[in-house]
XYZ file of C-alpha atoms in Angstrom:
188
model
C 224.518 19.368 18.557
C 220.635 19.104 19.183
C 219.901 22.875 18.178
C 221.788 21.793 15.095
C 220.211 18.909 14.202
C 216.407 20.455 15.050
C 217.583 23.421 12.972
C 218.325 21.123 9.940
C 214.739 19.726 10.668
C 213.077 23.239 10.884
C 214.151 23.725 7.381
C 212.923 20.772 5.324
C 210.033 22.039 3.296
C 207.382 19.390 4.118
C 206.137 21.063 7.180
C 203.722 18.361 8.745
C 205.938 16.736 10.871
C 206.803 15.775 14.795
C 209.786 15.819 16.272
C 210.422 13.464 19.724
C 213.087 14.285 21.707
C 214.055 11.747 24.615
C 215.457 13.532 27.641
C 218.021 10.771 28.686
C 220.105 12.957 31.324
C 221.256 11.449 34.464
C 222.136 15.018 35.981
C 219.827 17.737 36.629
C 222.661 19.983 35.366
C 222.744 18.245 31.716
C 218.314 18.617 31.965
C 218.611 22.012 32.484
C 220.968 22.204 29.366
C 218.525 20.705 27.356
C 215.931 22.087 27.870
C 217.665 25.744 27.318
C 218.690 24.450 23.925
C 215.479 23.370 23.487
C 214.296 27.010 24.163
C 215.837 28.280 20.864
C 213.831 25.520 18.603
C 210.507 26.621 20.287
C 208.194 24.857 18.035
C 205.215 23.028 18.469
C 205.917 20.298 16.706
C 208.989 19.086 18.977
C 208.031 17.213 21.810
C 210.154 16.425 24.707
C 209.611 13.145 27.000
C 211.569 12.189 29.994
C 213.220 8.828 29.640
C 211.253 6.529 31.853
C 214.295 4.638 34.060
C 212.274 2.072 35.327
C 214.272 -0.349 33.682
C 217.051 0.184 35.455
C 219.438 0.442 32.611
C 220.897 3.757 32.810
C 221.859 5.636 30.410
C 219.879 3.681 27.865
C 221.359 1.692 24.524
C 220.202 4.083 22.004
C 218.017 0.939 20.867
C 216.185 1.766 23.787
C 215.713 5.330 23.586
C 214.684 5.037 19.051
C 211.856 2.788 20.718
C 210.451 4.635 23.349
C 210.468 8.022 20.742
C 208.821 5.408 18.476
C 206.351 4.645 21.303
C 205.868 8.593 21.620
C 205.535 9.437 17.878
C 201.830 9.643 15.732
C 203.195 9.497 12.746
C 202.572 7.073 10.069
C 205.783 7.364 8.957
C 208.967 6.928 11.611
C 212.842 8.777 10.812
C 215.276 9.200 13.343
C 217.237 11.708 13.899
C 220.175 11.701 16.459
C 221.509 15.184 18.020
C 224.350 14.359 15.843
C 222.410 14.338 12.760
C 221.916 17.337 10.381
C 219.876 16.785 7.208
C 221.698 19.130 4.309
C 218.958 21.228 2.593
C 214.911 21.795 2.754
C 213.890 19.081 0.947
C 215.342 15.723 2.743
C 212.512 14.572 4.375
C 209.448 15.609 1.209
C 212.193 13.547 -0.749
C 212.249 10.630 1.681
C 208.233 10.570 2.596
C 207.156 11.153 -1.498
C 207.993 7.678 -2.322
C 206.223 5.765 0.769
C 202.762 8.536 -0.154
C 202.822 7.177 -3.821
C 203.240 3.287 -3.078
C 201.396 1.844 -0.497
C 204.123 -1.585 -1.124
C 207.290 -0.061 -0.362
C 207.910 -0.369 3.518
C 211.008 2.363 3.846
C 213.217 4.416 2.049
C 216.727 5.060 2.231
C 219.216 7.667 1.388
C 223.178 7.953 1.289
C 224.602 9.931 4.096
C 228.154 11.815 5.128
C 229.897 11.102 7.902
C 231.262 14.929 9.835
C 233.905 14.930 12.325
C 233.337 17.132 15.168
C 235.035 19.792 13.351
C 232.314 19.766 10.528
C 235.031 18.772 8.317
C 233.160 15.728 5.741
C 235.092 12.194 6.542
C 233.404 9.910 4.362
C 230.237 8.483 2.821
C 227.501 6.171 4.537
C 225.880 4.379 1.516
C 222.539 3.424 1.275
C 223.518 0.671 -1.067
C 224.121 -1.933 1.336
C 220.227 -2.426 0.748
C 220.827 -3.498 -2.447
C 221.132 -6.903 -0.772
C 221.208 -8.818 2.306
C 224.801 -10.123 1.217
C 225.924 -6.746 0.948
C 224.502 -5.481 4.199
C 226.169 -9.292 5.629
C 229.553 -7.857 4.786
C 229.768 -5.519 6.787
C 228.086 -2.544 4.986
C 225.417 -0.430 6.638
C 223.309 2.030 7.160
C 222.628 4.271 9.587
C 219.084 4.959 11.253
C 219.361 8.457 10.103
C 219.337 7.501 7.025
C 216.013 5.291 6.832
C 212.383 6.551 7.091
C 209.691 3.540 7.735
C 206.600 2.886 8.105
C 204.950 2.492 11.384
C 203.554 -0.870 10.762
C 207.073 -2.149 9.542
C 208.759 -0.993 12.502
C 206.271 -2.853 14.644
C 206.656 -5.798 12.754
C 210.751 -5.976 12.488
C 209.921 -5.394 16.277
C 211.630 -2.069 16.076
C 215.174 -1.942 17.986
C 216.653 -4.872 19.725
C 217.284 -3.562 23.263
C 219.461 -6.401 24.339
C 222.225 -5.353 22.258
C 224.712 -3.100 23.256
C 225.751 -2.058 20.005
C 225.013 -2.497 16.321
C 221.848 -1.986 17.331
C 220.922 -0.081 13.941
C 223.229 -2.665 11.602
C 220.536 -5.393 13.135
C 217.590 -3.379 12.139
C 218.481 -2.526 8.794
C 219.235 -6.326 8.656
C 215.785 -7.483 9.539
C 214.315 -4.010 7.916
C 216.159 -5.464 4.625
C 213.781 -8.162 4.170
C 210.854 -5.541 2.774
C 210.001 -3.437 -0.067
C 212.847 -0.623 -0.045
C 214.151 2.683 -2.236
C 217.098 4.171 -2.045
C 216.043 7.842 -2.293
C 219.645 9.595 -4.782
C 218.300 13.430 -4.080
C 217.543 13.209 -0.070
């Protein structure tokens, strides 16, 4: 799915952008794979790193592989997006960044998002609403990282991912990402 998702990313009509991708392949076999796909995005702006495995966790928590692309990125503004991820239309991430250009207060934005089986067939809605409150967000509702866009100094001070946890990883950063300025962003 990584052509996919680049593709989708290719597209969006703001065109200053960076895109880190995290080589996190245990076999040569799957590197060479990914870097062929990578071959048919050929774009400057994409940037490949080799996971550093000097932790010796292996393969990482995705926690650990959103923080070292965080590490990697220049950006003021961080979004993540997963090789499953595909952002529908041009103007997702102009929609996403506008908001966070014209208000210097509001720490992130966040936007609904579909869940797709692997058969591209549309299973149901991630909502962005669980922001409307921590109590919301407490019961169980959440938010996926694809579906946030932060600044870089709020992700340094939330302390980015939590790369003790094994999972939920991204429910725990909305959680502590929850306490700032927000907007849910209807038209990404």
């Amino acid at each position: 799915y990584l052509v996919t998702a680049l593709r989708s990313l290719l597209r969006q009509d703001m065109r200053e952008w960076e895109a880190i991708v995290v080589e996190a392949c245990r076999d040569p076999r799957d590197v060479k794979v990914v870097r062929q796909q990578l071959r048919e995005v050929s774009d400057g702006r994409v940037r490949v790193f080799p996971y550093e495995r000097d932790d010796g966790v292996f393969p990482p928590f995705a926690s650990r592989k959103w923080n070292f692309a965080s590490r990697q990125a220049r950006g003021r503004f961080i979004a993540f997006l997963d090789d499953d991820d595909v952002k529908d239309g041009d103007g997702w991430l102009s929609a996403m960044v506008g908001p966070l250009l014209e208000d210097s207060n509001l720490a992130t934005t966040v936007c609904d998002g579909t869940c797709i089986d692997g058969n591209g067939v549309k299973s149901g809605t991630v909502f962005s609403d669980a922001f409307l409150d921590r109590g919301s967000l407490l019961r169980a509702r959440f938010v996926t990282t694809g579906q946030v866009v932060v600044r870089r100094e709020v992700l340094d001070a939330v302390g980015g991912f939590d790369e003790t946890l094994g999972c939920a990883e991204d429910y725990d950063f909305c959680l502590r990402l929850s306490a700032y300025p927000w907007k849910h962003v209807a038209a990404a």
